[in-house]
CSV table of C-alpha atoms and ligand atoms in Angstrom, one decimal:
chain,number,residue,atom,x,y,z
A,1,MET,CA,7.7,6.2,-45.7
A,2,PRO,CA,6.5,8.4,-42.7
A,3,LYS,CA,9.1,10.2,-40.7
A,4,ILE,CA,8.4,9.0,-37.2
A,5,VAL,CA,9.7,10.8,-34.1
A,6,LEU,CA,9.4,8.8,-30.9
A,7,VAL,CA,9.1,10.9,-27.8
A,8,GLY,CA,10.1,9.1,-24.6
A,9,SER,CA,12.4,6.1,-24.0
A,10,GLY,CA,10.5,4.0,-21.5
A,11,ARG,CA,8.8,0.7,-21.8
A,12,ILE,CA,6.3,1.6,-24.5
A,13,ALA,CA,8.8,3.7,-26.5
A,14,CYS,CA,11.3,0.8,-26.5
A,15,HIS,CA,8.7,-1.9,-27.4
A,16,LEU,CA,6.9,0.1,-30.0
A,17,GLY,CA,10.0,1.5,-31.6
A,18,LYS,CA,11.4,-2.0,-32.1
A,19,ARG,CA,8.1,-3.3,-33.5
A,20,LEU,CA,7.8,-0.4,-35.9
A,21,LYS,CA,11.4,-1.0,-37.1
A,22,ALA,CA,10.7,-4.7,-37.5
A,23,LYS,CA,7.7,-4.0,-39.6
A,24,GLY,CA,9.7,-1.7,-42.0
A,25,LEU,CA,8.6,1.6,-40.3
A,26,PRO,CA,11.8,2.8,-38.8
A,27,VAL,CA,11.8,5.6,-36.2
A,28,SER,CA,13.8,8.6,-37.5
A,29,GLN,CA,14.5,10.3,-34.2
A,30,VAL,CA,14.2,9.5,-30.4
A,31,LEU,CA,13.5,12.6,-28.3
A,32,SER,CA,13.6,12.1,-24.5
A,33,ARG,CA,14.4,14.2,-21.5
A,34,THR,CA,17.3,12.0,-20.3
A,35,ALA,CA,20.1,12.0,-22.8
A,36,SER,CA,21.5,8.5,-21.8
A,37,HIS,CA,18.0,6.9,-22.2
A,38,ALA,CA,17.4,8.7,-25.6
A,39,ARG,CA,20.8,7.7,-26.9
A,40,ALA,CA,20.5,4.0,-25.8
A,41,LEU,CA,17.1,3.6,-27.5
A,42,ALA,CA,18.2,5.5,-30.6
A,43,GLU,CA,21.2,3.2,-30.9
A,44,THR,CA,19.0,0.1,-30.8
A,45,LEU,CA,16.7,1.7,-33.4
A,46,GLN,CA,19.5,3.1,-35.5
A,47,ALA,CA,17.8,6.5,-35.2
A,48,ASP,CA,18.9,10.1,-34.4
A,49,TRP,CA,18.3,11.3,-30.9
A,50,SER,CA,18.2,14.4,-28.8
A,51,ASP,CA,17.3,15.5,-25.2
A,52,ASP,CA,16.4,19.0,-26.5
A,53,TRP,CA,12.8,19.4,-27.5
A,54,SER,CA,13.6,22.2,-29.9
A,55,GLU,CA,15.7,19.7,-32.0
A,56,VAL,CA,12.6,17.8,-33.1
A,57,LEU,CA,12.9,17.0,-36.8
A,58,PRO,CA,11.1,19.9,-38.5
A,59,ASP,CA,9.9,17.6,-41.3
A,60,ALA,CA,8.5,14.9,-38.9
A,61,ASP,CA,5.2,13.3,-40.1
A,62,TRP,CA,4.2,11.8,-36.8
A,63,LEU,CA,5.1,12.5,-33.2
A,64,LEU,CA,4.5,9.4,-31.1
A,65,LEU,CA,4.5,10.6,-27.5
A,66,ALA,CA,5.2,7.6,-25.1
A,67,ILE,CA,5.7,9.5,-21.9
A,68,ARG,CA,4.2,9.6,-18.4
A,69,ASP,CA,0.5,10.5,-18.6
A,70,ASP,CA,0.8,13.6,-16.4
A,71,VAL,CA,3.6,15.2,-18.5
A,72,ILE,CA,2.0,14.7,-22.0
A,73,ASP,CA,0.6,18.3,-22.0
A,74,ASP,CA,3.8,19.9,-20.7
A,75,VAL,CA,6.0,18.1,-23.4
A,76,ALA,CA,3.4,18.8,-26.1
A,77,ALA,CA,3.6,22.5,-25.2
A,78,LEU,CA,7.3,22.4,-25.7
A,79,LEU,CA,7.3,20.5,-29.0
A,80,ALA,CA,4.4,22.2,-30.7
A,81,PRO,CA,6.0,25.5,-31.5
A,82,HIS,CA,8.6,23.7,-33.6
A,83,VAL,CA,6.2,21.4,-35.5
A,84,PRO,CA,2.8,22.9,-35.2
A,85,ASP,CA,1.3,21.1,-38.2
A,86,THR,CA,2.6,17.6,-37.4
A,87,LEU,CA,0.3,14.8,-36.3
A,88,ALA,CA,0.8,14.2,-32.6
A,89,THR,CA,-0.5,11.2,-30.7
A,90,HIS,CA,0.0,9.8,-27.3
A,91,THR,CA,-0.2,6.1,-26.1
A,92,SER,CA,-2.2,6.6,-22.9
A,93,GLY,CA,-5.3,4.6,-22.1
A,94,GLY,CA,-6.4,6.9,-19.3
A,95,THR,CA,-5.7,10.3,-20.9
A,96,PRO,CA,-8.1,11.9,-23.4
A,97,GLY,CA,-6.6,12.7,-26.9
A,98,SER,CA,-8.0,16.2,-26.4
A,99,VAL,CA,-5.2,16.9,-24.0
A,100,LEU,CA,-3.1,17.6,-27.1
A,101,SER,CA,-5.7,19.9,-28.7
A,102,PRO,CA,-4.4,23.2,-27.2
A,103,PHE,CA,-1.0,22.5,-28.9
A,104,PHE,CA,-1.7,20.5,-32.1
A,105,ARG,CA,-4.3,20.9,-34.8
A,106,ARG,CA,-3.7,17.3,-35.9
A,107,TYR,CA,-3.8,15.0,-32.8
A,108,GLY,CA,-5.0,11.6,-31.9
A,109,VAL,CA,-4.3,8.5,-29.8
A,110,PHE,CA,-2.3,5.3,-30.5
A,111,TYR,CA,-3.0,3.1,-27.5
A,112,PRO,CA,-2.0,-0.5,-27.2
A,113,LEU,CA,-4.3,-2.2,-24.7
A,114,GLN,CA,-1.8,-4.4,-22.9
A,115,THR,CA,0.5,-4.3,-19.8
A,116,PHE,CA,4.1,-4.0,-20.9
A,117,SER,CA,7.4,-4.6,-19.0
A,118,MET,CA,11.0,-4.5,-20.1
A,119,GLU,CA,11.5,-8.2,-19.2
A,120,ARG,CA,8.7,-9.6,-21.4
A,121,SER,CA,8.4,-9.5,-25.2
A,122,PRO,CA,4.9,-8.4,-26.3
A,123,VAL,CA,2.9,-10.7,-28.5
A,124,TRP,CA,2.1,-7.8,-30.8
A,125,SER,CA,-0.3,-9.6,-33.2
A,126,LYS,CA,-2.7,-10.2,-30.2
A,127,ILE,CA,-2.6,-6.7,-28.7
A,128,PRO,CA,-5.7,-4.6,-29.4
A,129,PHE,CA,-4.8,-1.2,-30.7
A,130,CYS,CA,-7.2,1.6,-30.0
A,131,VAL,CA,-6.7,4.5,-32.4
A,132,ASP,CA,-8.4,7.8,-33.1
A,133,ALA,CA,-7.6,11.1,-34.6
A,134,THR,CA,-9.4,14.4,-35.3
A,135,LEU,CA,-8.8,14.3,-39.1
A,136,GLU,CA,-10.0,11.3,-41.1
A,137,ALA,CA,-6.8,11.1,-43.1
A,138,ASP,CA,-4.8,10.9,-39.9
A,139,ARG,CA,-7.1,8.3,-38.5
A,140,LEU,CA,-6.7,6.2,-41.7
A,141,PHE,CA,-2.9,6.6,-41.4
A,142,LEU,CA,-2.9,5.5,-37.7
A,143,ILE,CA,-5.2,2.5,-38.5
A,144,LYS,CA,-2.9,1.5,-41.4
A,145,ILE,CA,0.2,1.6,-39.1
A,146,ALA,CA,-1.6,-0.2,-36.3
A,147,LYS,CA,-2.6,-3.0,-38.7
A,148,THR,CA,1.0,-3.6,-39.6
A,149,ILE,CA,1.7,-4.0,-35.9
A,150,SER,CA,-1.3,-6.0,-34.7
A,151,ASN,CA,-4.2,-8.0,-36.0
A,152,LEU,CA,-6.6,-6.3,-33.6
A,153,VAL,CA,-7.2,-2.6,-34.5
A,154,TYR,CA,-10.2,-0.6,-33.2
A,155,ARG,CA,-11.3,3.0,-33.6
A,156,VAL,CA,-12.1,4.1,-30.1
A,157,THR,CA,-13.3,7.5,-29.0
A,158,ASP,CA,-12.0,9.4,-26.0
A,159,GLU,CA,-15.3,8.6,-24.1
A,160,GLN,CA,-15.1,4.9,-25.0
A,161,ARG,CA,-11.4,4.7,-24.1
A,162,ALA,CA,-12.0,6.2,-20.7
A,163,GLN,CA,-14.5,3.4,-20.0
A,164,LEU,CA,-12.3,0.7,-21.6
A,165,HIS,CA,-9.3,1.8,-19.4
A,166,MET,CA,-11.4,1.7,-16.3
A,167,ALA,CA,-12.7,-1.8,-17.2
A,168,ALA,CA,-9.1,-2.9,-17.8
A,169,VAL,CA,-8.4,-1.9,-14.2
A,170,PHE,CA,-11.0,-4.4,-13.0
A,171,ALA,CA,-9.9,-7.1,-15.4
A,172,ASN,CA,-6.1,-6.7,-14.9
A,173,ASN,CA,-5.1,-4.7,-11.8
A,174,PHE,CA,-7.9,-5.8,-9.4
A,175,ALA,CA,-7.8,-9.4,-10.5
A,176,ASN,CA,-4.0,-9.4,-10.0
A,177,HIS,CA,-4.4,-7.8,-6.6
A,178,CYS,CA,-6.7,-10.7,-5.7
A,179,PHE,CA,-4.1,-13.2,-6.9
A,180,SER,CA,-1.6,-11.5,-4.7
A,181,ILE,CA,-3.8,-11.7,-1.6
A,182,ALA,CA,-4.4,-15.4,-2.3
A,183,GLU,CA,-0.6,-16.0,-2.6
A,184,LYS,CA,-0.1,-14.3,0.8
A,185,ILE,CA,-2.9,-16.2,2.5
A,186,LEU,CA,-1.4,-19.5,1.3
A,187,ALA,CA,2.1,-18.5,2.4
A,188,GLU,CA,0.8,-18.0,5.9
A,189,LYS,CA,0.1,-21.7,6.0
A,190,ASP,CA,3.2,-22.8,4.1
A,191,LEU,CA,1.3,-23.7,1.0
A,192,PRO,CA,2.7,-23.0,-2.5
A,193,PHE,CA,0.9,-20.5,-4.7
A,194,GLU,CA,1.3,-23.0,-7.6
A,195,MET,CA,-1.5,-25.0,-6.0
A,196,LEU,CA,-3.9,-22.3,-7.2
A,197,HIS,CA,-2.5,-22.1,-10.8
A,198,PRO,CA,-4.8,-24.7,-12.3
A,199,LEU,CA,-7.8,-23.1,-10.7
A,200,MET,CA,-6.7,-19.6,-12.0
A,201,GLU,CA,-6.1,-21.0,-15.5
A,202,GLU,CA,-9.6,-22.7,-15.6
A,203,THR,CA,-11.3,-19.5,-14.3
A,204,LEU,CA,-9.6,-17.5,-17.0
A,205,ALA,CA,-10.4,-20.1,-19.7
A,206,LYS,CA,-14.0,-20.1,-18.7
A,207,ALA,CA,-14.2,-16.3,-18.7
A,208,LEU,CA,-12.7,-16.1,-22.1
A,209,HIS,CA,-15.1,-18.6,-23.7
A,210,ASN,CA,-18.3,-17.5,-21.9
A,211,SER,CA,-19.8,-14.4,-20.3
A,212,PRO,CA,-18.0,-14.3,-16.9
A,213,GLY,CA,-21.2,-13.3,-15.2
A,214,LYS,CA,-22.7,-16.7,-16.1
A,215,MET,CA,-19.6,-18.6,-15.0
A,216,GLN,CA,-19.5,-17.3,-11.4
A,217,THR,CA,-19.2,-19.9,-8.7
A,218,GLY,CA,-18.5,-19.8,-5.0
A,219,PRO,CA,-20.3,-19.2,-1.7
A,220,ALA,CA,-21.7,-15.8,-2.5
A,221,VAL,CA,-23.5,-17.1,-5.6
A,222,ARG,CA,-24.8,-20.1,-3.6
A,223,GLY,CA,-25.9,-17.9,-0.7
A,224,ASP,CA,-23.8,-20.1,1.6
A,225,ALA,CA,-23.8,-17.7,4.6
A,226,ASP,CA,-22.1,-20.3,7.0
A,227,THR,CA,-19.0,-20.6,4.7
A,228,ILE,CA,-18.8,-16.8,4.2
A,229,ASP,CA,-18.9,-16.3,8.0
A,230,ARG,CA,-16.1,-18.8,8.5
A,231,HIS,CA,-14.0,-17.1,5.9
A,232,LEU,CA,-14.6,-13.7,7.4
A,233,LYS,CA,-13.5,-15.1,10.8
A,234,LEU,CA,-10.4,-16.5,9.2
A,235,LEU,CA,-9.6,-13.0,7.9
A,236,GLU,CA,-9.9,-11.3,11.3
A,237,GLN,CA,-6.2,-10.6,11.4
A,238,HIS,CA,-6.4,-8.9,8.0
A,239,PRO,CA,-9.3,-6.3,8.2
A,240,GLU,CA,-8.5,-4.9,4.8
A,241,TRP,CA,-8.8,-8.3,3.1
A,242,GLN,CA,-11.9,-9.0,5.2
A,243,ASP,CA,-13.5,-5.8,4.0
A,244,LEU,CA,-12.6,-6.6,0.4
A,245,TYR,CA,-14.1,-10.1,0.8
A,246,LYS,CA,-17.3,-8.7,2.1
A,247,LYS,CA,-17.6,-6.1,-0.6
A,248,ILE,CA,-16.9,-8.5,-3.5
A,249,SER,CA,-19.2,-11.1,-2.0
A,250,ASP,CA,-22.0,-8.4,-1.8
A,251,SER,CA,-21.3,-7.4,-5.3
A,252,ILE,CA,-21.5,-11.0,-6.6
A,253,ARG,CA,-24.8,-11.5,-4.6
A,254,VAL,CA,-26.3,-8.4,-6.2
A,255,ALA,CA,-25.1,-9.3,-9.7
A,256,PHE,CA,-26.5,-12.8,-9.3
A,257,SER,CA,-29.9,-11.7,-7.9
A,258,ASN,CA,-30.2,-9.3,-10.9
A,259,LEU,CA,-29.6,-12.3,-13.2
A,260,LYS,CA,-32.4,-14.4,-11.7
B,1,LIG,N1,3.5,0.3,-19.5
B,1,LIG,C1,2.3,-0.1,-19.9
B,1,LIG,O1,1.9,-1.2,-19.6
B,1,LIG,C2,1.5,0.8,-20.8
B,1,LIG,C3,0.5,0.2,-21.6
B,1,LIG,C4,-0.3,1.0,-22.4
B,1,LIG,C5,-0.1,2.4,-22.5
B,1,LIG,N2,0.9,2.9,-21.7
B,1,LIG,C6,1.1,4.4,-21.8
B,1,LIG,O2,2.3,4.7,-22.4
B,1,LIG,C7,2.9,5.9,-21.9
B,1,LIG,C8,4.4,5.6,-21.5
B,1,LIG,O3,4.3,4.6,-20.5
B,1,LIG,P1,5.6,3.7,-20.1
B,1,LIG,O4,5.1,2.5,-19.5
B,1,LIG,O5,6.5,3.6,-21.3
B,1,LIG,O6,6.3,4.6,-19.0
B,1,LIG,P2,7.8,4.5,-18.5
B,1,LIG,O7,8.4,3.2,-18.9
B,1,LIG,O8,7.7,4.9,-17.1
B,1,LIG,O9,8.5,5.7,-19.3
B,1,LIG,C9,8.1,7.0,-19.1
B,1,LIG,C10,8.8,8.0,-20.1
B,1,LIG,O10,8.3,9.3,-19.7
B,1,LIG,C11,9.4,10.1,-19.6
B,1,LIG,N3,9.1,11.2,-18.6
B,1,LIG,C12,8.8,11.0,-17.3
B,1,LIG,N4,8.7,12.3,-16.7
B,1,LIG,C13,9.0,13.2,-17.7
B,1,LIG,C14,9.0,14.6,-17.7
B,1,LIG,N5,8.7,15.3,-16.6
B,1,LIG,N6,9.3,15.2,-18.9
B,1,LIG,C15,9.6,14.5,-20.0
B,1,LIG,N7,9.5,13.1,-20.0
B,1,LIG,C16,9.3,12.5,-18.9
B,1,LIG,C17,10.5,9.2,-19.1
B,1,LIG,O11,11.7,9.8,-19.4
B,1,LIG,P3,13.0,9.4,-18.5
B,1,LIG,O12,13.6,8.3,-19.3
B,1,LIG,O13,13.9,10.7,-18.6
B,1,LIG,O14,12.6,9.1,-17.1
B,1,LIG,C18,10.3,8.0,-19.9
B,1,LIG,O15,10.8,8.1,-21.2
B,1,LIG,C19,2.0,6.3,-20.8
B,1,LIG,O16,1.1,7.3,-21.3
B,1,LIG,C20,1.3,5.1,-20.4
B,1,LIG,O17,0.0,5.3,-19.9
B,1,LIG,C21,1.7,2.2,-20.9
């Protein structure tokens, strides 16, 4: 049974800690900068806790850093002198694993590709896990643990993960921003956003079952300049959305002409 130290007590730490425990891989210690957060999570996980990095369990097998991206190196620097030979991984999609290399000989990444919030329970079996480590034995260890958590486990290098994370911004953050604009546009005319739900569901279903590039519809694909002009006129009060509409339409036009 590996001795797991969970570093951090935010969304990922809470969800991952609970899942590990449920799968018979209990966290031994929660380390986090805010004592009350560390204690609360440790109580849930029935683990030890500390807000003092120097109290990291000296015989820890795995440090799972689930902390803000921009402090991973600072916290690693504080932990490493106490457990220099322990495997350390972070959970970030946008941060190279090599950020840990100045501090740990054995390092890697344990990145769940999903958006998490406290209010929603993750469907772990369907969450792709992207794992990697410098040493093969550590990589196999991480893959084994990831497979107990999820059915979708991939070995993904730093270079691949950087690209994957950026693609996820298009698929998730940008798509959601467009949903948000659509909601506001409807609200201006007292129309409920729910009216768009079936269309959104069908768009997603089609994109999941086919190559989305082949499923593109709308005025930009049809080359319907009159409709595009009317829409741009309707957006005159919202120059930012108008600009976005133009740029996305241009991008669709280029993609479609490349397909022909
Ligand atoms: N949320 C997601 O959807 C998601 C998905 C995949 C991967 N990730 C990755 O998982 C990691 C954690 O994300 P999260 O969503 O769990 O973040 P979060 O809920 O905001 O929690 C952040 C954690 O970082 C700690 N922290 C912040 N500043 C710190 C500092 N200066 N020194 C030490 N600790 C500090 C916080 O401690 P306090 O409690 O003291 O504030 C908290 O425990 C990140 O690398 C993120 O990229 C997140």
